CSV table of C-alpha atoms and ligand atoms in Angstrom, one decimal:
chain,number,residue,atom,x,y,z
A,1230,UNK,CA,0.0,0.0,0.0
A,1231,UNK,CA,1.1,3.5,-1.0
A,1232,UNK,CA,1.9,6.5,1.4
A,1233,UNK,CA,-1.2,8.4,2.4
A,1234,UNK,CA,-1.6,11.6,0.4
A,1235,UNK,CA,0.3,10.1,-2.5
A,1236,UNK,CA,-2.5,8.3,-4.3
A,1237,UNK,CA,-3.0,8.4,-8.0
A,1238,UNK,CA,-5.9,7.1,-9.9
A,1239,UNK,CA,-3.9,4.4,-11.4
A,1240,UNK,CA,-3.0,3.1,-8.0
A,1241,UNK,CA,-6.6,3.4,-6.8
A,1242,UNK,CA,-7.7,1.2,-9.8
A,1243,UNK,CA,-5.0,-1.4,-9.2
A,1244,UNK,CA,-6.2,-1.6,-5.4
A,1245,UNK,CA,-9.8,-1.7,-6.7
A,1246,UNK,CA,-9.2,-4.7,-8.6
A,1247,UNK,CA,-7.2,-6.5,-5.8
A,1248,UNK,CA,-9.9,-5.6,-3.1
A,1249,UNK,CA,-12.9,-6.8,-5.4
A,1250,UNK,CA,-11.1,-9.4,-7.3
A,1251,UNK,CA,-12.4,-12.6,-5.6
A,1252,UNK,CA,-15.2,-14.3,-7.3
A,1253,UNK,CA,-18.5,-14.0,-5.5
A,1254,UNK,CA,-22.2,-14.1,-6.2
A,1255,UNK,CA,-23.5,-10.6,-7.3
A,1256,UNK,CA,-20.1,-9.5,-8.4
A,1257,UNK,CA,-19.4,-8.7,-11.9
A,1258,UNK,CA,-15.6,-8.9,-12.3
A,1259,UNK,CA,-15.8,-8.0,-16.1
A,1260,UNK,CA,-17.9,-4.9,-15.3
A,1261,UNK,CA,-16.6,-1.3,-16.1
A,1262,UNK,CA,-14.7,0.2,-13.1
A,1263,UNK,CA,-15.4,4.0,-13.4
A,1264,UNK,CA,-13.1,6.5,-11.6
A,1265,UNK,CA,-14.0,10.0,-10.2
A,1266,UNK,CA,-12.0,12.7,-8.8
A,1267,UNK,CA,-13.3,15.3,-6.2
A,1268,UNK,CA,-11.1,18.4,-5.1
A,1269,UNK,CA,-10.3,19.8,-1.6
A,1270,UNK,CA,-11.0,23.6,-1.4
A,1271,UNK,CA,-9.5,26.8,0.0
A,1272,UNK,CA,-11.7,29.6,0.9
A,1273,UNK,CA,-9.8,32.8,0.0
A,1274,UNK,CA,-12.1,35.1,1.9
A,1275,UNK,CA,-15.8,35.3,3.2
A,1276,UNK,CA,-15.7,33.1,6.2
A,1277,UNK,CA,-18.8,32.2,8.2
A,1278,UNK,CA,-21.1,34.3,6.2
A,1279,UNK,CA,-22.4,31.6,3.6
A,1280,UNK,CA,-25.0,31.0,6.1
A,1281,UNK,CA,-25.8,34.5,6.3
A,1282,UNK,CA,-26.7,35.4,2.8
A,1283,UNK,CA,-23.2,36.6,2.0
A,1284,UNK,CA,-20.6,36.5,-0.8
A,1285,UNK,CA,-17.7,34.0,-0.5
A,1286,UNK,CA,-14.8,33.5,-2.4
A,1287,UNK,CA,-13.6,29.8,-2.4
A,1288,UNK,CA,-11.4,27.8,-4.9
A,1289,UNK,CA,-11.1,24.2,-5.6
A,1290,UNK,CA,-7.4,23.0,-5.3
A,1291,UNK,CA,-5.2,20.3,-6.8
A,1292,UNK,CA,-5.5,18.0,-3.9
A,1293,UNK,CA,-8.0,15.1,-4.8
A,1294,UNK,CA,-10.1,12.5,-3.4
A,1295,UNK,CA,-10.5,9.5,-6.0
A,1296,UNK,CA,-13.6,7.2,-5.9
A,1297,UNK,CA,-13.7,4.1,-7.9
A,1298,UNK,CA,-17.1,2.4,-8.6
A,1299,UNK,CA,-18.6,-0.7,-10.4
A,1300,UNK,CA,-22.1,-2.0,-10.6
A,1301,UNK,CA,-23.0,-5.5,-9.1
A,1302,UNK,CA,-25.7,-7.8,-10.4
A,1303,UNK,CA,-27.3,-8.0,-7.0
A,1304,UNK,CA,-28.4,-5.2,-4.6
A,1305,UNK,CA,-25.5,-5.2,-2.3
A,1306,UNK,CA,-23.4,-2.2,-1.5
A,1307,UNK,CA,-19.9,-2.5,-0.5
A,1308,UNK,CA,-17.5,0.3,0.7
A,1309,UNK,CA,-13.9,0.2,1.4
A,1310,UNK,CA,-11.4,3.0,1.8
A,1311,UNK,CA,-7.6,2.6,1.1
A,1312,UNK,CA,-6.6,4.3,4.3
A,1313,UNK,CA,-9.5,3.6,6.7
A,1314,UNK,CA,-9.8,0.1,8.1
A,1315,UNK,CA,-13.0,-1.9,7.7
A,1316,UNK,CA,-15.5,-3.1,4.8
A,1317,UNK,CA,-19.0,-1.8,5.1
A,1318,UNK,CA,-21.7,-3.7,3.5
A,1319,UNK,CA,-25.3,-2.3,2.9
A,1320,UNK,CA,-28.3,-3.0,0.5
A,1321,UNK,CA,-30.0,-0.7,-1.7
A,1322,UNK,CA,-33.2,-1.4,-0.2
A,1323,UNK,CA,-31.8,-0.5,3.4
A,1324,UNK,CA,-33.4,2.4,5.2
A,1325,UNK,CA,-30.1,4.3,5.6
A,1326,UNK,CA,-29.7,5.9,9.2
A,1327,UNK,CA,-26.8,7.5,10.8
A,1328,UNK,CA,-24.9,5.1,12.9
A,1329,UNK,CA,-21.6,6.0,14.7
A,1330,UNK,CA,-20.2,2.5,14.0
A,1331,UNK,CA,-20.4,3.0,10.4
A,1332,UNK,CA,-17.8,5.8,10.5
A,1333,UNK,CA,-16.9,7.3,7.2
A,1334,UNK,CA,-19.6,5.2,5.4
A,1335,UNK,CA,-22.2,7.6,7.1
A,1336,UNK,CA,-21.1,10.4,4.6
A,1337,UNK,CA,-21.8,7.8,1.6
A,1338,UNK,CA,-25.2,6.6,3.4
A,1339,UNK,CA,-26.2,10.1,3.8
A,1340,UNK,CA,-26.1,10.7,0.2
A,1341,UNK,CA,-27.9,7.5,-0.7
A,1342,UNK,CA,-30.7,8.7,1.7
A,1343,UNK,CA,-31.0,11.9,0.1
A,1344,UNK,CA,-31.2,10.5,-3.4
A,1345,UNK,CA,-33.8,8.1,-2.3
A,1346,UNK,CA,-35.7,10.9,-1.0
A,1347,UNK,CA,-35.6,12.6,-4.3
A,1348,UNK,CA,-37.3,9.4,-5.6
A,1349,UNK,CA,-34.4,7.9,-7.4
A,1350,UNK,CA,-34.1,4.2,-7.4
A,1351,UNK,CA,-31.2,1.7,-7.7
A,1352,UNK,CA,-31.7,-1.2,-10.1
A,1353,UNK,CA,-28.7,-2.9,-8.6
A,1354,UNK,CA,-25.9,-2.6,-6.1
A,1355,UNK,CA,-22.4,-1.5,-6.5
A,1356,UNK,CA,-19.0,-1.5,-4.9
A,1357,UNK,CA,-16.7,1.3,-4.1
A,1358,UNK,CA,-13.0,2.0,-3.1
A,1359,UNK,CA,-12.2,5.6,-2.0
A,1360,UNK,CA,-8.7,7.1,-1.4
A,1361,UNK,CA,-8.1,10.6,-0.5
A,1362,UNK,CA,-5.2,13.0,-0.7
A,1363,UNK,CA,-7.0,15.5,1.4
A,1364,UNK,CA,-5.9,15.6,5.1
A,1365,UNK,CA,-9.1,14.7,7.1
A,1366,UNK,CA,-10.9,17.2,9.5
A,1367,UNK,CA,-8.3,19.7,8.2
A,1368,UNK,CA,-10.5,22.3,7.4
A,1369,UNK,CA,-10.0,22.2,3.7
A,1370,UNK,CA,-13.3,20.2,3.2
A,1371,UNK,CA,-12.2,16.5,3.0
A,1372,UNK,CA,-15.8,15.5,4.0
A,1373,UNK,CA,-17.5,17.5,1.3
A,1374,UNK,CA,-15.0,16.1,-1.1
A,1375,UNK,CA,-16.3,12.7,-0.3
A,1376,UNK,CA,-19.9,13.5,-0.3
A,1377,UNK,CA,-19.7,15.3,-3.6
A,1378,UNK,CA,-17.3,12.9,-5.2
A,1379,UNK,CA,-19.4,9.9,-4.2
A,1380,UNK,CA,-22.7,11.6,-5.2
A,1381,UNK,CA,-21.3,12.4,-8.7
A,1382,UNK,CA,-20.0,8.9,-9.0
A,1383,UNK,CA,-23.1,7.4,-8.3
A,1384,UNK,CA,-25.2,9.8,-10.4
A,1385,UNK,CA,-23.0,9.2,-13.3
A,1386,UNK,CA,-23.0,5.5,-12.9
A,1387,UNK,CA,-26.8,5.1,-12.6
A,1388,UNK,CA,-27.5,7.8,-15.3
A,1389,UNK,CA,-29.2,9.9,-12.7
A,1390,UNK,CA,-27.8,13.2,-14.5
A,1391,UNK,CA,-28.0,15.2,-11.2
A,1392,UNK,CA,-26.8,18.8,-11.9
A,1393,UNK,CA,-23.8,20.2,-10.2
A,1394,UNK,CA,-25.7,22.6,-8.2
A,1395,UNK,CA,-28.0,20.0,-7.1
A,1396,UNK,CA,-25.1,17.8,-6.1
A,1397,UNK,CA,-24.0,20.5,-3.9
A,1398,UNK,CA,-27.5,21.0,-2.4
A,1399,UNK,CA,-27.7,17.3,-1.7
A,1400,UNK,CA,-24.3,17.2,0.1
A,1401,UNK,CA,-25.6,20.0,2.3
A,1402,UNK,CA,-28.8,18.4,2.8
A,1403,UNK,CA,-27.0,15.2,3.9
A,1404,UNK,CA,-24.9,17.3,6.4
A,1405,UNK,CA,-28.0,18.9,7.9
A,1406,UNK,CA,-30.3,15.8,7.9
A,1407,UNK,CA,-28.0,12.9,8.2
A,1408,UNK,CA,-24.7,14.2,9.9
A,1409,UNK,CA,-26.6,16.7,12.1
A,1410,UNK,CA,-24.2,19.5,11.1
A,1411,UNK,CA,-25.8,22.7,10.2
A,1412,UNK,CA,-23.2,24.0,7.6
A,1413,UNK,CA,-23.8,26.4,4.7
A,1414,UNK,CA,-23.3,25.8,0.9
A,1415,UNK,CA,-20.1,27.0,0.1
A,1416,UNK,CA,-18.0,23.9,0.5
A,1417,UNK,CA,-20.3,21.5,-1.4
A,1418,UNK,CA,-20.8,24.2,-4.1
A,1419,UNK,CA,-17.1,24.9,-4.9
A,1420,UNK,CA,-16.3,21.2,-4.8
A,1421,UNK,CA,-19.1,20.3,-7.4
A,1422,UNK,CA,-18.8,23.5,-9.6
A,1423,UNK,CA,-14.9,24.5,-9.3
A,1424,UNK,CA,-12.9,25.3,-12.3
A,1425,UNK,CA,-9.1,25.2,-12.6
A,1426,UNK,CA,-7.5,28.6,-12.8
A,1427,UNK,CA,-10.4,30.3,-11.1
A,1428,UNK,CA,-12.0,31.1,-7.9
A,1429,UNK,CA,-15.8,31.5,-7.4
A,1430,UNK,CA,-17.5,34.6,-6.3
A,1431,UNK,CA,-20.6,32.9,-4.8
A,1432,UNK,CA,-23.7,34.6,-4.0
A,1433,UNK,CA,-25.1,32.4,-1.2
A,1434,UNK,CA,-28.4,34.3,-0.8
A,1435,UNK,CA,-29.0,33.5,-4.5
A,1436,UNK,CA,-26.8,30.3,-4.8
A,1437,UNK,CA,-25.3,31.5,-7.9
A,1438,UNK,CA,-21.7,32.0,-8.9
A,1439,UNK,CA,-19.3,33.8,-11.1
A,1440,UNK,CA,-15.9,32.5,-12.0
A,1441,UNK,CA,-13.1,35.0,-11.4
A,1442,UNK,CA,-9.6,34.2,-12.9
A,1443,UNK,CA,-7.2,33.5,-10.1
A,1444,UNK,CA,-4.4,35.4,-11.7
A,1445,UNK,CA,-1.6,35.3,-8.8
A,1446,UNK,CA,1.4,36.2,-10.9
A,1447,UNK,CA,4.4,35.0,-8.9
A,1448,UNK,CA,2.3,34.2,-5.8
A,1449,UNK,CA,1.0,30.9,-4.4
A,1450,UNK,CA,-1.3,29.9,-2.0
A,1451,UNK,CA,0.3,27.8,0.7
A,1452,UNK,CA,-2.0,25.7,3.0
A,1453,UNK,CA,-0.9,25.5,6.6
A,1454,UNK,CA,-2.6,22.8,8.7
A,1455,UNK,CA,-2.8,23.3,12.4
A,1456,UNK,CA,-3.0,19.5,12.8
A,1457,UNK,CA,-5.3,20.2,15.8
A,1458,UNK,CA,-8.1,17.7,16.5
A,1459,UNK,CA,-11.4,19.8,16.1
A,1460,UNK,CA,-13.5,18.0,18.8
A,1461,UNK,CA,-15.7,21.1,19.4
A,1462,UNK,CA,-16.1,22.2,15.9
A,1463,UNK,CA,-19.6,21.2,15.2
A,1464,UNK,CA,-21.2,22.4,18.4
A,1465,UNK,CA,-19.3,25.7,18.3
A,1466,UNK,CA,-20.5,26.2,14.6
A,1467,UNK,CA,-24.0,25.7,15.5
A,1468,UNK,CA,-23.7,28.0,18.2
A,1469,UNK,CA,-22.2,30.7,16.1
A,1470,UNK,CA,-25.1,30.1,13.6
A,1471,UNK,CA,-27.5,30.9,16.4
A,1472,UNK,CA,-25.9,33.9,17.6
A,1473,UNK,CA,-26.3,35.4,14.0
A,1474,UNK,CA,-29.8,34.3,14.1
A,1475,UNK,CA,-30.3,36.2,17.4
A,1476,UNK,CA,-28.6,39.4,16.1
A,1477,UNK,CA,-30.7,39.4,13.0
A,1478,UNK,CA,-33.8,39.1,14.9
A,1479,UNK,CA,-32.8,42.2,17.2
A,1480,UNK,CA,-32.2,44.4,14.2
A,1481,UNK,CA,-35.2,43.3,12.6
A,1482,UNK,CA,-37.3,44.0,15.8
A,1483,UNK,CA,-35.6,47.5,15.9
A,1484,UNK,CA,-37.1,48.1,12.5
A,1485,UNK,CA,-34.3,47.3,10.1
A,1486,UNK,CA,-36.0,45.5,7.0
A,1487,UNK,CA,-33.2,43.0,5.8
A,1488,UNK,CA,-33.5,39.3,5.0
A,1489,UNK,CA,-30.1,38.4,6.3
A,1490,UNK,CA,-27.0,39.9,8.0
A,1491,UNK,CA,-25.2,40.3,4.6
A,1492,UNK,CA,-27.7,42.6,3.3
A,1493,UNK,CA,-26.6,45.2,5.8
A,1494,UNK,CA,-23.7,47.5,4.5
A,1495,UNK,CA,-21.0,48.7,7.0
A,1496,UNK,CA,-22.6,52.2,6.8
A,1497,UNK,CA,-26.0,51.0,7.7
A,1498,UNK,CA,-24.6,48.8,10.6
A,1499,UNK,CA,-22.8,51.9,12.0
A,1500,UNK,CA,-26.1,53.5,12.9
A,1501,UNK,CA,-28.5,50.4,13.2
A,1502,UNK,CA,-26.0,48.4,15.1
A,1503,UNK,CA,-26.6,49.8,18.6
A,1504,UNK,CA,-30.1,47.9,18.5
A,1505,UNK,CA,-28.0,44.9,19.6
A,1506,UNK,CA,-27.5,45.2,23.3
A,1507,UNK,CA,-25.5,42.0,23.8
A,1508,UNK,CA,-21.9,42.7,23.3
A,1509,UNK,CA,-21.0,39.2,22.2
A,1510,UNK,CA,-23.8,39.2,19.6
A,1511,UNK,CA,-22.8,42.7,18.3
A,1512,UNK,CA,-19.3,41.5,17.5
A,1513,UNK,CA,-20.6,38.5,15.7
A,1514,UNK,CA,-22.9,40.5,13.5
A,1515,UNK,CA,-19.9,42.9,13.0
A,1516,UNK,CA,-17.8,40.2,11.6
A,1517,UNK,CA,-20.6,39.2,9.2
A,1518,UNK,CA,-21.1,42.9,7.9
A,1519,UNK,CA,-17.3,43.5,7.4
A,1520,UNK,CA,-16.5,40.3,6.1
A,1521,UNK,CA,-19.1,40.6,3.4
A,1522,UNK,CA,-17.7,43.8,2.5
A,1523,UNK,CA,-14.2,42.6,2.5
A,1524,UNK,CA,-15.0,39.7,0.0
A,1525,UNK,CA,-16.2,42.4,-2.6
A,1526,UNK,CA,-13.1,44.4,-2.1
A,1527,UNK,CA,-10.8,41.4,-2.3
A,1528,UNK,CA,-12.6,40.4,-5.6
A,1529,UNK,CA,-12.1,43.8,-6.9
A,1530,UNK,CA,-8.4,43.9,-6.0
A,1531,UNK,CA,-7.7,40.5,-7.5
A,1532,UNK,CA,-9.3,41.7,-10.8
A,1533,UNK,CA,-7.3,44.7,-10.6
A,1534,UNK,CA,-4.1,42.7,-10.1
A,1535,UNK,CA,-3.5,44.6,-6.7
A,1536,UNK,CA,-2.4,41.4,-4.9
A,1537,UNK,CA,-0.9,43.4,-1.9
A,1538,UNK,CA,-4.3,45.0,-1.4
A,1539,UNK,CA,-5.8,41.3,-1.5
A,1540,UNK,CA,-3.3,40.1,1.1
A,1541,UNK,CA,-4.1,42.9,3.4
A,1542,UNK,CA,-7.8,42.0,3.4
A,1543,UNK,CA,-6.8,38.4,4.2
A,1544,UNK,CA,-5.2,39.6,7.4
A,1545,UNK,CA,-8.0,41.9,8.1
A,1546,UNK,CA,-10.4,39.0,7.7
A,1547,UNK,CA,-8.3,36.8,10.1
A,1548,UNK,CA,-8.2,39.6,12.7
A,1549,UNK,CA,-12.1,39.8,12.6
A,1550,UNK,CA,-12.5,36.1,12.9
A,1551,UNK,CA,-10.1,36.1,15.9
A,1552,UNK,CA,-11.5,39.3,17.8
A,1553,UNK,CA,-15.1,39.4,16.7
A,1554,UNK,CA,-16.3,36.0,15.7
A,1555,UNK,CA,-13.7,34.1,18.1
A,1556,UNK,CA,-13.2,31.1,16.0
A,1557,UNK,CA,-9.6,30.9,15.7
A,1558,UNK,CA,-7.6,29.9,18.8
A,1559,UNK,CA,-3.8,29.8,19.7
A,1560,UNK,CA,-2.8,27.3,16.7
A,1561,UNK,CA,-4.4,29.3,13.8
A,1562,UNK,CA,-3.4,32.7,15.3
A,1563,UNK,CA,0.3,31.5,15.6
A,1564,UNK,CA,0.3,30.3,11.9
A,1565,UNK,CA,-0.9,33.5,10.6
A,1566,UNK,CA,1.3,35.7,13.0
A,1567,UNK,CA,4.4,33.6,12.1
A,1568,UNK,CA,3.5,33.7,8.5
A,1569,UNK,CA,3.0,37.4,8.4
A,1570,UNK,CA,6.8,37.9,9.4
A,1571,UNK,CA,8.1,35.9,6.6
A,1572,UNK,CA,9.7,37.5,3.4
A,1573,UNK,CA,7.6,37.1,0.5
A,1574,UNK,CA,4.2,36.6,2.4
A,1575,UNK,CA,1.7,39.1,1.7
A,1576,UNK,CA,-1.4,38.0,3.4
A,1577,UNK,CA,-2.7,35.1,5.6
A,1578,UNK,CA,-6.0,33.9,7.4
A,1579,UNK,CA,-7.6,30.9,8.6
A,1580,UNK,CA,-9.8,29.1,6.0
A,1581,UNK,CA,-12.9,27.1,6.7
A,1582,UNK,CA,-14.8,26.8,10.0
A,1583,UNK,CA,-11.9,27.4,12.4
A,1584,UNK,CA,-11.3,26.0,15.9
A,1585,UNK,CA,-8.1,24.4,14.3
A,1586,UNK,CA,-8.1,23.0,10.8
A,1587,UNK,CA,-6.2,25.1,8.2
A,1588,UNK,CA,-4.9,28.7,7.4
A,1589,UNK,CA,-3.8,29.9,4.0
A,1590,UNK,CA,-1.0,32.3,3.1
A,1591,UNK,CA,-0.3,34.2,0.0
A,1592,UNK,CA,3.4,33.6,-0.7
A,1593,UNK,CA,5.9,34.6,-3.5
A,1594,UNK,CA,6.9,31.5,-5.4
A,1595,UNK,CA,10.7,32.0,-4.8
A,1596,UNK,CA,10.1,32.2,-0.9
A,1597,UNK,CA,7.8,29.1,-0.6
A,1598,UNK,CA,10.4,26.8,0.7
A,1599,UNK,CA,11.9,28.9,3.2
A,1600,UNK,CA,8.4,30.1,4.2
A,1601,UNK,CA,7.3,26.4,5.0
A,1602,UNK,CA,10.6,25.9,6.9
A,1603,UNK,CA,10.3,29.0,9.1
A,1604,UNK,CA,6.6,28.8,9.8
A,1605,UNK,CA,7.0,25.0,10.7
A,1606,UNK,CA,9.8,26.1,13.1
A,1607,UNK,CA,8.0,29.0,14.7
A,1608,UNK,CA,4.7,27.0,14.8
A,1609,UNK,CA,6.0,24.1,16.5
A,1610,UNK,CA,8.1,26.2,19.0
A,1611,UNK,CA,4.7,27.7,20.3
A,1612,UNK,CA,2.3,24.7,20.2
A,1613,UNK,CA,4.8,21.9,20.7
A,1614,UNK,CA,4.2,19.9,17.6
A,1615,UNK,CA,4.4,20.2,13.8
A,1616,UNK,CA,1.8,21.7,11.4
A,1617,UNK,CA,1.4,20.5,8.0
A,1618,UNK,CA,2.3,22.5,4.9
A,1619,UNK,CA,1.9,22.4,1.2
A,1620,UNK,CA,1.7,25.0,-1.8
A,1621,UNK,CA,-1.2,24.5,-4.0
A,1622,UNK,CA,-2.7,25.5,-7.3
A,1623,UNK,CA,-6.4,25.8,-8.3
A,1624,UNK,CA,-8.1,22.5,-9.5
A,1625,UNK,CA,-11.3,21.2,-11.1
A,1626,UNK,CA,-14.6,20.4,-9.4
A,1627,UNK,CA,-15.9,16.8,-9.4
A,1628,UNK,CA,-15.3,14.9,-12.5
A,1629,UNK,CA,-14.8,11.5,-14.3
A,1630,UNK,CA,-11.2,10.5,-14.9
B,284,LIG,C1,-17.6,25.3,7.1
B,284,LIG,C2,-18.9,25.2,6.5
B,284,LIG,C3,-19.2,26.2,5.4
B,284,LIG,C4,-18.8,27.5,6.0
B,284,LIG,C5,-17.4,27.5,6.6
B,284,LIG,C6,-17.1,28.9,7.3
B,284,LIG,O1,-16.5,24.9,6.1
B,284,LIG,O2,-19.2,23.8,6.0
B,284,LIG,O3,-20.6,26.1,4.9
B,284,LIG,O4,-19.7,28.1,6.9
B,284,LIG,O5,-17.3,26.5,7.6
B,284,LIG,O6,-17.1,30.0,6.5
């Protein structure tokens, strides 16, 4: 077996044949094995506002999860993962329910349950082998990559022709109803619709996107993984969502006629904001209002090739997430702080839900090697263990390979 994070589609196919070669009733060893790739994502800017009707600016990156699938002649479903132990066996006629004992298979069953709710039927079963080059629980959407990659693989294999947008919505529905995580639409959407060499300006109120060329000149994004286990992430995430709802309700009760927090401009908030009496809620709302504004300025800066300005907005976003939204913590703050002092780094911020996970930095290509070495040293000195680092390029959304 190959090193983790070094899997190629070829290797996955070889392993698929090995895992599923034994003759057994219901297995079609001559059947076609189809292969799919699903990317990780970074969010360049626009954090914790997808569920507040805001604009976000994510990009799919060139780190992929691969999914190989082959139909069976009976109704059995079999899942294996190259890196996670255990074989999970189900049947297309099962009533899929979340079960902790099913581990990663829950993400797959969640998708199947959403498909069934939409009236889709499975004429036969199938077997699946997954292998991911995306660090898990790392804040660059390993779980959405799995959900959307699997959903696309099943949809294409059974000719369901589900649109990319619907793949994203299904991934989100599965998180809400099956996994009990009240996430926004950003991760699934960018993974389903991403395009190489672009980032996406996604309007989360309308669920519509626009591709923006990702012209970074001599700069690259470096992903910096805290490698911190994110135990509280889901509960804290849901807590932030309710705090936003509370803030919106207070503003609406005071007469502000807006459907969501991101419909409020910084100017309007400067006067209307005082209707929020709770200081914590006030800061949560201030983050959303200012972050939405930063996204639009960041996209304008990128379009005008003003990379330093973009970088500055990344720092401002991080500060707001640290001070107003309080979702960073010592690990992410250290990464960003140490990164900001390195030659060639013009911007950095946490990316994703926070509470651990990953940060990103915009770094000159000639400085990347030293940058990684120095930030690694500075980070481990403070937190006592090493982080994970890699430079990335943009990637494509889910696709067959
Ligand atoms: C997680 C969620 C997204 C989004 C981010 C924070 O990644 O899945 O919907 O809310 O956190 O921006």
